[in-house]
Structures are given as C-alpha cells and as structure tokens.
Amino acid sequence: MIDRWREVYEREYPRLLRALVAIGRDPAAAEDAAQEAFVKAHRTGLDNIQKLPAWLLVVGAREVFRKARRSKREGELWASLPARNDAFEAASDRADLLAALGELPERQRAIVVARYYYGLSYDEIADHFDIKSGTVGATLHQAIERLRQIQLAGRLARGAMR
Amino acid sequence: MTDERRDDEIIGRALSRAIETIDVNQTPFEKTRIATAPTRRSIFGIWQIATAAAAIVLALAIGSWLTRPGEDKPGVAASPTVPPSPISTVAPTASPTQVPSVPTWVYFARDGLPPVGAFIPGYGYAPTSASQGLHIADRLVGLRERAGQIPAGASNLMSLVAFNPTGGGPTPMQIGWQGDLATVEFDVVPGWGVRGAAQSQALLQQLVYTITEEPGIRRALITEKGKPNAVIDQLVIDRPLSREDVSGYSGVDLATRLAMDGGAGGRLSYATSVDKLSPGLARFVVTAQSAEVPQFSVSAEKWDNGTAADPGKYLLRVQVLGANDKEGLETFDSSPLRGVMTRNNVATGTGSGVTTYELRLDDFRPWRVLTLSNPTRIVVDIGGAPQAISDRIAVYSPTVGAAVSRDFTVSGLARVFEATVSWRVRDSAQRVVASGVANASIGTSALWGAYEIAVKLPQTVSGNVTLEVYEASAKDGSEVGLVRLPLAVR
C-alpha cells in the first residue's frame, strides 16, 4: 500500500506543487497545501477518489487560498522565485506570465491552471470546481484576456526601460 | 477553433510551460506525513515475542544524565534471578578516576546512510570494568550529553529525545543483558521527541549501533518504561534488533565468497579510505609488486574479539598470494572500517607466502572487488549509500539527492553482461529526458568494472530528476539491478 502511495506521490507531487506555487504565489504555503492535499487523499483512500490529479489540485488550491487569507504576505515572495538560465527574454516572459497569473482573482487562477497546466476538460473543471459548465469557457477566456493585457503591459514597460 | 480560442490556447500553453519551469523541491516521500501515517505496525512485519527474561538483570541508576558513571562500584547492584523489574536504584557517586579509560565510541545518524561512529572525548570506563551494562550506559550517556560534538555530515537524534524528568526518579534507563542480547529500558516522555519515519529510523539506528558496540553484544531490545515495547513516533520496536536489521542494506549474503586465480604477488602493501569516494563506502586496496594480479580470495564472517581494543562485529577476510611487509593490527577512528589485522603465514619481508588481511567492520555491507593494473591492485569496496547500490550496479557519484548541472558525470562500478550499463534520466513528471548506454571496464565476471557516463540534459530540464542506472537483461531485455537516485538539476 505504501508503495502505491509512493508511486502516486512521486508522479503527482511535483506537478501539484508547481501548480500551487503558480496559484498561490507562496512556495512555502504551496508546499504545506500540497502536503495537506496528500494527507487528505490518504485519509480518503485512493479507491474513493476519481481522477486523483484533479482532486488533489482542487483540494490543494482550496488550502492555498485558505492560507493566503490567513497570512497576507504575497508580493515579496514572488520575487524570490529562482530565475532560470535561459535567455533573458524567455525567462522574463515566463516571469511576466506567472506574475500576471497572480493578478487574477483566486478562482480564475485555479481554473486557468486546471485547464492549461493540468489539461482538464471544461466538464471536468465544472465538476471539480463546482461551477456551471457553460460558464467555464467564458471564465477562461476572461482570465486569459486579462493575462494577455497584463503581460503586454509588462513587456512594454520593460521595452521602455531599455 | 476560432481565432480567439486559438490565441487563448497559445497563451495558455505558454503559461503551462512557465509553470513547469518553477523550481520546486520535492520532499522525499519518506519525510511526508503519508509515509508515516499508516497503521501502526512492526517495522519488520514479523511478530516475534521478545523474551527479555534476562538471567541477570542489572539495574543501572544513573544519578542524572549529567552525572557520568565512573567505573564499577557498589552503586551498581547486580542481582541474579529477578526479572525485569527495577532492582536497585542507587545513584553512583562520582568517582575520581585517574585510571586510563577505554574511550567511548558512539554512533551518529546520517541521512539515507547507516550511522557513523566516532569517539567522544572525555568519556570512558576503566579498563578494569567488567560490567557490560555500565559500558553500554557510558556510551548512551555520552551520546546524550555530547550532542554538540558530531562528525561532519552527521546528526545526533539523541539530543531530541525527551527523557522523563520526573517519573520514576532520576533513572532514565535500565540495562540488562544475557548472551549477545542487551535490553535497555528507557524512561522517556511518550513521543521520544523525534518526528517522521526518517528521524525515527535514524534514532533507532543510533541506539542499536551504540548499544551493540559493546563487545559480545549483537542485539538490542529497546523498551519504554512500563511497556513491553518501544514506540518511536510511528515506529514500533517489539523485538531485539541487530545492526543488520537497521543498517538499510538488504540482500547481503554473508556466505558470498570470491576466489580468483593468479600468480604470486611478491611484496604487498595496503591502503584504506572511508567516505572518500562516496558516502558510506570503505575502500581497501592491496598493491602488489607483480605485474599480474596475484591469486586472491575474499570472504566474510561474523566476528567479535570481545575487547574494545580490537573492535568490530564482522570481518572481511582478504587473502593474497604474497607477503605484506608489516604485520599486526592497525586500527582506525573510522566507520565502518575500524581496523585491519595483517598476518603472514611465512616470514615477513620475504615476498612469499600468503597474507591474510582481516578487515574489522562495524556491520555487514555489500562488497565489490575490482582489479587495476600499473601498479597491480586489488580493490575491495565495502558499502556505499544503500539507495545507490544493487547486486550489479553501484553509483558512487553523484550522491543521492545531489545538485547537478545539466552536464554531469556519473561514475561507479558495475558487474553486468558484456559490460553494458544502461541509464536514463526522468524529469519530475517521470518522462525520460535523456538515456543511453555506457561500457564498464569489465563485463560478465565475478569482478566489478568501473564505468563513467557523461550525461547531458536538454535545456528545458530542471528541478527534481531521477537518475536510473540498470542492466538490460540479455535474456529478455528486462531491467535488472536498477538503482534510482533522486537529483536536483540547478
């Protein structure tokens, strides 16, 4: 049984942790939330959970938001995310995108990550996040549009500084 | 798909890639709460009733953890025939011992490795002391008090243990022994102060190794006051444990023996190293005068000299046709290799006869032999990180959990068919991001060969990866001897 959990953990944990860092912008809180999600899954039992990845993401995201409300210390943590070795442009684009994601309302962040990072379908998102399936598309589009604007603003600002 | 949807999709994918590049540290599974949460069960699954009915039970009353026992004194009462209950709780008075003392050797914990031994200064019992219980107490008290003085890379979980400050008076432990078994009852505040499977296991290793350091003692039964067992966090200890039960090595067969043909080696000399090539690894090298590898054999056995002057619980016997210039026992302050006893069946310095080297070892670890030329050498490697070795693959570098760049070299020993070592690297999503084969210096043999792999990872790979090294079976292509090392790409 432990082996099965180990396998699940090793497969799902890194992805979940990244998603939660992206959603919550606080690596420490994300780690706590990811661990919490696994403990809850463990308590619930593998056989009682359908679509474990989505389940973990939803539970983890909820934890992240709960923690974020308790301690408002976002901003400065985002800056601490390690820079990458890649070309400056690509890295800053990524950082822009991630920062832009953080500007979205909590719920939209989670849904965007569920759709594009986890690859969940509209129906799955509707199921897991408890929203009407008809509104998933609209919410996503709204969120992405906002991302695009924020990212564009960031790129322009950087261009202006050169 | 509408243009709008397609644009959204592009941004979405870019975002997904951005998220994938976030560096995260994966908490090892062993350190998670789910690894430690499940039903309480014996660590070894098998229930064995620990018959701790010692014919002789010695109750040791140690005035306090800060009052060190001196030597055998009337304060320690031996009482025959009375089973486990406390017999005597007389606090030993501090004795001004001017006699030279036997230095105290204890064990400290290392992450993912067997514990490592070291002397702690300022402790020791008198050479005249015959009480095994007192010796064990001396080591445990020393371990408890010298929390600050630990070997590099090690830690002392004993410093976390919460001993009961009030209950049952100032008696934190009682020690009994019979034959090769020592029973130690600790009076601890429930919980022991350690958390999680890794810490619990590490503390258990420290205790078992330190208790069984006493000559003649091979097994330790650890209990808590008033209970038949001990529960360290989630770890239930309900039977006597030997070092081999807790060392972390599996599948080691004491009966394994290696014998190689060859000529005479002429004059021989040896050298040793510990933890130098890889953590947990002891290397013993015999250099021969001859151009050809001399005839030699390697075998192992349980061993206990019964004295602290010639320590060790196992020995690895290396016999080489040739003569070592020096004879006698050389001891080291290193773990697991504590000493080498050299004997020659003919006169020394003549270059003839057979030399027997007996390697004194703390515990029994898997061993590997390879030979090298210019100069001619027989290399015996003992142990390594348990996670990094299998019956046919040993990875010496990088070490378990190490940070590596995208270009790194893997080195180690292998004993595989046609010397072909297979490897691959998986990213955190378990995708294979690089793979290949490498050649070991020797294949299909009782001897091991050295290999080196130059790994080059794509620029997109970062964060936690897993290096897997294995043999692709010649029979059916199945993977055998797989070794998996978590690494972090920086």
XYZ file of C-alpha atoms in Angstrom:
652
model
C 0.000 0.000 0.000
C 2.799 2.355 0.917
C 4.420 1.527 -2.410
C 1.298 2.523 -4.257
C 1.268 5.802 -2.396
C 4.905 6.352 -3.078
C 4.256 5.908 -6.769
C 1.308 8.297 -6.704
C 3.282 10.776 -4.684
C 6.305 10.729 -6.916
C 4.183 11.113 -10.001
C 1.768 13.770 -8.808
C 3.561 15.805 -6.203
C 5.916 17.929 -8.347
C 3.160 18.934 -10.721
C 0.786 19.727 -7.876
C 3.410 21.769 -6.091
C 4.183 23.844 -9.194
C 0.509 24.430 -9.824
C 0.007 25.564 -6.243
C 3.022 27.859 -6.356
C 1.590 29.380 -9.534
C -1.844 29.742 -7.987
C -0.854 30.936 -4.552
C 2.478 32.675 -5.257
C 3.879 31.479 -1.952
C 6.212 28.472 -2.231
C 6.085 27.658 1.484
C 2.310 27.836 1.634
C 2.114 25.816 -1.580
C 4.267 23.103 -0.076
C 2.088 22.959 3.025
C -1.031 22.865 0.915
C 0.343 20.129 -1.338
C 1.274 18.019 1.667
C -2.126 18.674 3.176
C -3.834 17.598 -0.037
C -1.911 14.326 0.002
C -2.732 13.688 3.635
C -6.409 14.271 2.879
C -6.248 11.980 -0.127
C -4.549 9.370 2.005
C -7.262 9.650 4.614
C -9.957 9.440 1.962
C -8.368 6.428 0.317
C -7.220 6.008 -3.249
C -10.193 3.868 -4.146
C -12.634 6.557 -3.110
C -11.197 9.239 -5.348
C -11.961 9.557 -9.011
C -9.448 11.478 -11.083
C -6.907 11.895 -8.367
C -4.826 14.642 -10.068
C -7.819 16.954 -10.371
C -8.919 16.074 -6.861
C -5.518 16.949 -5.451
C -5.447 20.207 -7.376
C -8.853 21.296 -6.116
C -8.116 20.373 -2.511
C -4.636 21.899 -2.709
C -5.910 25.127 -4.269
C -8.541 25.460 -1.560
C -5.810 25.048 1.072
C -3.640 27.640 -0.632
C -6.434 30.200 -0.653
C -7.288 29.466 2.936
C -3.692 30.013 3.975
C -3.354 33.126 1.828
C -6.313 34.685 3.554
C -4.786 33.902 6.905
C -1.468 35.472 6.109
C -1.353 38.209 3.539
C 2.215 38.138 2.563
C 2.134 37.594 -1.148
C 4.045 40.231 -3.117
C 7.576 39.801 -1.890
C 7.594 36.058 -2.305
C 7.005 36.172 -5.981
C 10.291 37.941 -6.452
C 12.100 35.109 -4.704
C 11.207 32.532 -7.336
C 14.535 31.481 -8.789
C 15.494 32.880 -12.140
C 16.328 30.413 -14.857
C 19.391 30.003 -17.022
C 17.508 30.582 -20.221
C 17.748 33.674 -22.344
C 16.642 36.771 -20.561
C 13.728 37.378 -22.860
C 12.206 33.952 -22.467
C 12.718 33.995 -18.726
C 11.193 37.387 -18.294
C 8.261 36.387 -20.469
C 7.658 33.463 -18.199
C 8.039 35.554 -15.112
C 5.618 38.070 -16.612
C 3.081 35.384 -17.296
C 3.368 33.952 -13.821
C 3.169 37.399 -12.284
C 0.164 38.178 -14.449
C -1.497 34.989 -13.287
C -1.093 36.234 -9.750
C -3.071 39.355 -10.611
C -6.154 37.326 -11.400
C -8.866 36.590 -8.869
C -8.136 33.399 -6.911
C -10.788 31.329 -8.560
C -9.713 32.283 -12.058
C -6.119 31.372 -11.248
C -7.129 27.899 -10.184
C -9.285 27.343 -13.236
C -6.621 28.564 -15.656
C -4.073 26.231 -14.082
C -6.550 23.354 -14.160
C -7.241 23.926 -17.823
C -3.818 24.676 -19.238
C -1.356 23.059 -16.849
C -3.426 20.050 -15.837
C -5.239 19.814 -19.151
C -8.661 19.240 -17.596
C -11.696 19.495 -19.872
C -14.421 22.100 -19.369
C -16.684 19.429 -17.952
C -14.065 18.221 -15.518
C -13.422 21.766 -14.369
C -17.145 22.334 -13.940
C -17.384 19.144 -11.885
C -14.415 19.701 -9.641
C -14.711 23.423 -9.109
C -18.430 23.246 -8.734
C -19.370 25.767 -11.403
C -21.781 25.585 -14.329
C -20.139 24.007 -17.358
C -21.493 26.785 -19.588
C -19.505 29.397 -17.689
C -16.124 27.628 -17.772
C -15.331 28.795 -21.294
C -16.295 32.355 -20.586
C -14.382 32.474 -17.322
C -11.292 31.068 -19.003
C -11.471 33.497 -21.878
C -11.896 36.396 -19.497
C -8.915 35.238 -17.462
C -6.675 34.750 -20.480
C -7.640 38.096 -21.892
C -6.625 39.675 -18.623
C -3.355 37.714 -18.645
C -2.634 38.972 -22.123
C -3.168 42.575 -21.106
C -1.020 42.301 -18.011
C 1.725 40.529 -19.886
C 1.647 43.068 -22.665
C 1.893 45.856 -20.149
C 4.886 44.195 -18.574
C 6.616 43.740 -21.907
C 6.015 47.348 -22.859
C 7.321 48.533 -19.533
C 10.492 46.502 -19.964
C 10.948 47.730 -23.523
C 10.659 51.277 -22.310
C 13.427 50.753 -19.810
C 15.986 49.525 -22.305
C -11.421 26.706 -33.388
C -11.967 30.435 -33.530
C -9.004 32.790 -33.686
C -9.871 33.963 -30.229
C -9.842 30.446 -28.839
C -6.568 29.747 -30.619
C -4.966 32.845 -29.136
C -6.181 31.819 -25.716
C -4.738 28.398 -26.294
C -1.312 29.870 -27.153
C -1.191 31.974 -24.009
C -2.465 29.026 -22.007
C 0.317 26.804 -23.298
C 2.939 29.450 -22.637
C 1.608 29.713 -19.113
C 1.752 25.961 -18.723
C 5.401 25.977 -19.770
C 6.092 28.827 -17.385
C 4.578 26.847 -14.525
C 6.611 23.803 -15.488
C 9.794 25.840 -15.061
C 9.040 26.777 -11.471
C 11.759 25.218 -9.362
C 10.350 23.126 -6.595
C 11.969 20.908 -4.054
C 10.276 17.612 -3.736
C 10.007 16.499 -0.157
C 11.171 12.878 -0.208
C 8.274 10.502 0.229
C 9.788 9.152 3.442
C 9.501 12.558 5.033
C 5.864 13.113 4.228
C 3.098 12.568 6.653
C 1.542 9.911 4.490
C 4.659 7.804 4.688
C 4.468 7.861 8.449
C 0.716 7.975 8.893
C -0.402 4.423 8.114
C -1.421 1.824 10.581
C 0.957 1.172 13.317
C 2.807 -1.958 12.643
C 6.049 -3.591 13.381
C 8.779 -2.272 11.133
C 9.670 -5.746 10.087
C 6.215 -7.124 9.818
C 7.038 -10.240 11.724
C 5.836 -10.511 15.239
C 8.359 -12.022 17.457
C 7.819 -12.232 21.106
C 10.851 -10.722 22.626
C 11.736 -12.853 25.538
C 13.634 -10.398 27.549
C 13.836 -12.631 30.553
C 17.398 -11.983 31.355
C 19.004 -14.303 33.799
C 20.954 -11.393 35.032
C 19.310 -8.056 35.082
C 21.325 -5.161 36.137
C 19.511 -2.098 37.119
C 21.575 0.896 36.432
C 20.749 4.011 38.202
C 22.426 6.933 36.725
C 22.168 9.827 39.090
C 21.224 12.058 36.284
C 22.207 12.447 32.694
C 24.744 14.924 33.872
C 26.447 12.672 36.349
C 28.551 10.304 34.450
C 29.151 6.864 35.874
C 32.755 6.340 36.772
C 33.525 2.684 36.939
C 32.240 -0.435 38.572
C 31.261 0.496 42.066
C 28.952 -0.807 44.712
C 26.445 1.738 43.453
C 25.615 -0.642 40.680
C 23.944 -3.688 42.012
C 23.893 -6.953 40.201
C 21.058 -9.156 41.212
C 20.530 -12.603 39.831
C 17.223 -14.269 39.051
C 14.996 -11.246 39.358
C 13.245 -10.499 36.085
C 12.828 -7.082 34.506
C 11.615 -5.036 37.439
C 13.963 -2.465 38.868
C 16.334 -3.946 41.324
C 18.307 -1.208 42.702
C 18.313 2.463 42.245
C 21.375 3.674 43.922
C 22.891 6.688 42.362
C 26.554 6.122 41.756
C 28.751 8.661 43.403
C 31.116 10.439 41.159
C 34.387 8.645 41.275
C 37.693 10.349 40.730
C 39.017 8.038 38.067
C 42.655 8.595 37.362
C 42.996 5.239 35.652
C 43.379 5.396 31.904
C 39.962 4.810 30.431
C 38.631 2.934 27.439
C 37.445 5.674 25.073
C 33.774 5.810 24.263
C 32.720 5.034 20.722
C 29.164 6.004 19.770
C 27.143 6.361 16.582
C 25.649 9.395 14.900
C 22.904 9.490 12.296
C 23.335 10.247 8.617
C 20.599 10.968 6.147
C 19.943 7.930 3.981
C 23.063 6.172 5.205
C 23.940 3.826 8.023
C 25.068 5.634 11.175
C 28.680 6.674 11.530
C 30.784 6.005 14.600
C 33.108 8.366 16.424
C 34.915 8.668 19.732
C 33.595 11.226 22.116
C 36.300 12.851 24.156
C 36.109 12.984 27.908
C 34.249 9.729 28.290
C 35.353 6.264 29.050
C 35.189 3.486 31.545
C 38.092 1.998 33.411
C 39.847 -0.867 31.646
C 39.237 -2.964 34.737
C 35.485 -2.517 34.470
C 33.839 -5.783 33.546
C 30.239 -4.624 33.625
C 28.840 -4.656 30.120
C 25.792 -2.737 31.340
C 27.944 0.039 32.633
C 29.835 0.233 29.372
C 26.587 0.491 27.451
C 25.349 3.159 29.846
C 28.572 5.064 29.450
C 28.109 5.176 25.696
C 24.438 6.120 25.838
C 25.027 8.849 28.382
C 27.962 10.092 26.365
C 25.817 10.169 23.249
C 23.139 12.063 25.084
C 25.442 14.656 26.527
C 27.812 15.239 23.664
C 25.063 16.441 21.442
C 27.247 19.167 20.016
C 30.294 17.171 19.014
C 29.358 15.201 15.990
C 31.173 14.141 12.826
C 30.693 16.279 9.720
C 27.548 15.429 7.819
C 26.025 13.564 10.740
C 23.459 14.479 13.341
C 22.542 13.310 16.799
C 18.894 12.439 17.221
C 19.576 11.523 20.842
C 19.634 15.238 21.548
C 15.934 15.372 20.663
C 14.870 12.565 22.949
C 12.715 13.791 25.784
C 13.673 11.771 28.811
C 11.203 11.753 31.635
C 12.427 14.391 34.066
C 10.269 13.320 36.978
C 8.655 9.930 36.569
C 10.322 7.135 38.445
C 13.010 9.258 39.973
C 16.293 10.094 38.384
C 16.584 6.831 36.497
C 16.397 7.357 32.783
C 17.296 3.813 31.835
C 17.864 0.305 32.988
C 20.129 -2.127 31.270
C 20.153 -5.881 31.345
C 21.999 -8.428 29.273
C 22.268 -12.076 28.583
C 24.359 -13.741 25.956
C 24.526 -11.468 22.951
C 21.356 -9.565 23.866
C 21.214 -6.292 25.758
C 17.905 -4.918 26.947
C 17.633 -1.218 27.513
C 14.541 0.253 29.069
C 14.270 3.994 28.613
C 12.164 6.265 30.722
C 11.079 8.736 28.090
C 8.255 11.161 27.715
C 5.977 9.446 25.197
C 6.925 10.523 21.739
C 10.709 10.462 22.128
C 10.927 13.902 20.571
C 11.582 12.743 17.002
C 9.205 13.170 14.105
C 8.610 11.183 10.979
C 9.887 7.925 9.583
C 13.328 9.211 8.644
C 14.124 10.614 12.068
C 12.671 7.629 13.900
C 14.690 5.215 11.823
C 17.826 7.300 12.272
C 17.404 7.395 16.058
C 16.781 3.657 16.123
C 19.962 3.125 14.121
C 21.934 5.264 16.551
C 20.583 3.360 19.549
C 21.036 -0.125 18.121
C 24.536 0.562 16.846
C 25.629 2.280 20.054
C 24.223 -0.413 22.338
C 25.677 -3.257 20.291
C 29.075 -1.584 20.220
C 29.704 -3.403 23.475
C 31.881 -6.442 22.754
C 29.857 -9.625 22.955
C 26.554 -7.855 22.335
C 24.992 -8.241 18.898
C 21.330 -7.498 19.529
C 19.494 -4.769 21.400
C 15.964 -4.860 22.758
C 14.775 -1.330 23.347
C 11.721 -0.796 25.500
C 9.977 2.031 27.266
C 9.415 2.006 30.982
C 6.269 0.080 31.842
C 5.792 -1.246 28.317
C 6.854 -4.422 26.540
C 7.992 -2.449 23.519
C 9.070 0.989 22.392
C 7.204 3.254 20.009
C 9.371 5.908 18.408
C 6.876 8.148 16.670
C 5.165 5.592 14.397
C 7.931 3.042 14.608
C 7.065 0.087 16.797
C 10.038 -1.812 18.156
C 8.941 -5.134 19.502
C 11.869 -7.456 19.053
C 15.610 -7.495 19.519
C 17.391 -5.799 16.652
C 20.860 -6.322 15.304
C 22.816 -3.774 13.289
C 21.917 -5.627 10.115
C 18.218 -5.204 10.888
C 18.531 -1.432 10.843
C 21.514 -0.639 8.604
C 19.426 -0.152 5.470
C 21.305 -2.690 3.361
C 19.347 -5.583 2.021
C 20.152 -8.742 0.177
C 23.612 -9.157 1.591
C 24.754 -12.725 1.851
C 27.453 -13.464 4.358
C 28.316 -16.675 2.546
C 29.303 -14.940 -0.683
C 32.896 -15.734 -1.499
C 35.186 -14.715 -4.275
C 38.324 -16.560 -5.359
C 40.474 -15.568 -8.313
C 43.380 -17.464 -9.815
C 46.704 -15.847 -10.446
C 50.390 -15.979 -9.672
C 52.362 -14.722 -6.722
C 52.119 -11.064 -5.878
C 55.524 -10.595 -4.321
C 55.628 -7.839 -1.769
C 52.287 -6.365 -0.815
C 51.080 -3.221 0.878
C 47.646 -1.867 1.601
C 45.808 1.431 1.928
C 42.313 2.335 3.114
C 39.826 5.150 2.757
C 36.370 5.771 4.163
C 33.675 8.100 2.802
C 36.164 9.453 0.317
C 34.805 8.099 -2.938
C 31.218 8.004 -1.878
C 29.387 8.329 1.437
C 29.123 5.099 3.414
C 31.833 3.480 1.316
C 35.037 1.981 2.672
C 37.782 1.100 0.197
C 40.607 -1.315 0.866
C 43.373 -1.536 -1.713
C 46.161 -4.076 -1.821
C 49.027 -3.118 -4.088
C 51.195 -5.971 -5.385
C 54.718 -5.898 -6.696
C 53.907 -8.300 -9.527
C 52.784 -7.200 -12.982
C 49.974 -9.715 -12.907
C 47.090 -9.723 -10.436
C 48.048 -12.279 -7.783
C 45.847 -15.123 -6.665
C 43.420 -13.911 -4.029
C 40.156 -14.635 -2.270
C 37.616 -12.612 -0.314
C 35.119 -13.928 2.232
C 33.168 -12.599 5.190
C 32.104 -13.786 8.596
C 30.617 -12.691 11.890
C 33.262 -11.761 14.336
C 33.721 -10.303 17.777
C 37.035 -10.192 19.517
C 35.401 -9.391 22.849
C 37.568 -6.376 23.516
C 37.227 -2.716 22.728
C 40.874 -2.642 21.654
C 40.093 -4.724 18.585
C 36.591 -3.621 17.691
C 34.155 -4.711 15.001
C 31.271 -7.111 14.537
C 32.178 -8.602 11.193
C 35.292 -9.206 9.281
C 36.063 -9.380 5.640
C 38.969 -11.683 5.005
C 41.147 -10.849 2.032
C 43.856 -13.421 1.311
C 46.510 -12.654 -1.243
C 49.404 -14.734 -2.504
C 52.333 -12.577 -1.472
C 53.777 -11.033 1.657
C 52.888 -7.787 3.324
C 55.842 -6.020 4.873
C 54.023 -5.192 8.060
C 52.063 -7.487 10.320
C 49.684 -6.850 13.185
C 46.597 -4.800 13.912
C 46.139 -1.298 12.645
C 43.009 0.449 13.957
C 41.263 3.491 12.527
C 38.856 6.014 14.004
C 36.557 5.412 11.089
C 33.270 3.710 10.455
C 32.517 1.106 9.111
C 36.186 0.124 8.755
C 37.618 0.022 12.254
C 40.843 -1.795 11.645
C 42.928 -4.171 9.583
C 44.707 -7.171 11.020
C 47.539 -8.378 8.804
C 49.056 -11.831 9.117
C 51.526 -13.724 7.016
C 51.973 -17.463 7.082
C 55.707 -17.196 6.441
C 58.354 -14.735 7.473
C 57.670 -11.096 6.686
C 59.695 -9.207 4.159
C 60.415 -12.273 2.065
C 57.752 -11.599 -0.515
C 56.489 -15.148 -0.323
C 53.678 -16.986 1.400
C 50.064 -15.928 1.821
C 48.999 -12.731 3.503
C 45.672 -12.622 5.291
C 44.055 -9.254 5.840
C 41.131 -9.188 8.217
C 39.083 -6.050 7.852
C 37.265 -5.206 11.082
C 33.851 -3.891 10.192
C 31.049 -2.281 12.169
C 28.386 -4.039 10.176
C 27.984 -6.171 7.122
C 27.615 -4.262 3.876
C 27.601 -5.474 0.290
C 31.139 -5.621 -1.044
C 32.637 -5.447 -4.520
C 36.038 -6.323 -5.870
C 37.835 -4.983 -8.892
C 41.411 -5.191 -10.063
C 43.580 -2.485 -11.565
C 46.966 -2.506 -13.232
C 50.018 -0.193 -13.192
C 50.551 -0.739 -10.382
C 48.741 -4.006 -9.815
C 45.971 -3.536 -7.309
C 43.133 -5.462 -5.755
C 40.395 -3.074 -4.739
C 37.709 -4.088 -2.247
C 34.827 -1.652 -1.880
C 32.513 -2.095 1.077
C 29.107 -0.434 1.250
C 28.075 2.890 -0.235
C 24.710 4.598 0.035
C 22.119 1.801 0.333
C 19.940 3.548 -2.227
C 22.771 3.782 -4.745
C 23.823 0.141 -4.890
C 22.313 -3.083 -6.135
C 23.708 -6.537 -6.742
C 25.215 -5.410 -10.042
C 25.223 -1.617 -10.142
C 26.872 0.844 -7.778
C 26.672 4.579 -8.329
C 29.385 6.434 -6.437
C 28.898 9.859 -7.920
C 26.754 11.931 -7.943
C 25.476 11.193 -4.464
C 21.836 10.653 -3.564
C 19.976 13.957 -3.671
C 22.940 15.924 -5.019
C 22.550 19.119 -7.010
C 23.946 18.733 -10.515
C 24.205 20.899 -13.603
C 22.720 19.804 -16.908
C 26.050 18.245 -17.852
C 27.270 15.867 -15.238
C 29.250 12.677 -14.928
C 28.010 9.502 -13.340
C 30.636 7.110 -12.067
C 30.633 3.860 -10.204
C 31.092 0.146 -10.548
C 29.084 -2.432 -12.431
C 29.037 -6.167 -12.862
C 26.852 -6.605 -15.902
C 26.565 -8.690 -19.045
C 29.071 -7.636 -21.690
C 29.912 -4.624 -19.540
C 26.910 -2.731 -20.867
C 25.460 -0.306 -18.366
C 22.130 1.293 -19.280
C 20.953 4.589 -17.884
C 18.249 7.186 -18.207
C 17.105 10.357 -16.519
C 13.467 11.086 -15.766
C 12.060 14.510 -15.039
C 9.640 15.204 -12.225
C 6.735 14.077 -14.389
C 8.529 10.750 -14.909
C 9.225 11.487 -18.565
C 12.522 10.140 -19.864
C 14.559 13.203 -20.852
C 17.898 11.521 -21.561
C 19.137 7.949 -21.831
C 21.968 5.856 -23.157
C 24.385 3.031 -22.542
C 27.943 3.055 -21.292
C 30.666 0.480 -21.047
C 32.165 -0.740 -17.835
C 35.833 -1.681 -17.803
C 34.978 -5.345 -17.432
C 31.857 -7.388 -18.009
C 30.326 -10.774 -17.253
C 32.632 -11.593 -14.422
C 32.762 -12.067 -10.695
C 34.807 -8.901 -10.619
C 33.291 -5.485 -10.986
C 34.286 -2.947 -13.598
C 34.370 0.821 -13.423
C 32.156 2.925 -15.669
C 31.675 6.573 -16.366
C 28.670 8.168 -18.023
C 28.603 11.689 -19.420
C 25.025 12.863 -19.017
C 23.799 15.837 -20.986
C 20.299 17.013 -20.236
C 18.193 19.222 -22.515
C 17.997 22.902 -21.525
C 14.324 22.513 -20.671
C 15.020 20.096 -17.840
C 15.300 21.477 -14.351
C 14.312 20.793 -10.797
C 13.990 17.283 -9.484
C 15.064 14.453 -11.732
C 15.723 10.781 -11.185
C 18.808 9.041 -12.478
C 18.236 5.376 -13.187
C 21.127 3.006 -13.843
C 20.467 -0.656 -14.617
C 21.330 -3.674 -16.669
C 19.154 -4.557 -19.622
C 18.947 -8.308 -19.279
C 20.476 -10.215 -22.179
C 17.778 -12.831 -21.792
C 14.627 -10.793 -22.198
C 15.602 -7.143 -22.088
C 14.072 -6.726 -18.653
C 15.738 -4.262 -16.320
C 17.738 -5.766 -13.524
C 19.736 -4.325 -10.691
C 18.008 -0.967 -11.112
C 19.371 1.846 -8.978
C 17.390 5.074 -8.708
C 18.920 8.293 -7.442
C 16.990 11.479 -6.926
C 18.979 14.506 -8.111
C 18.278 18.196 -8.391
C 19.236 19.992 -11.590
C 20.359 23.537 -10.845
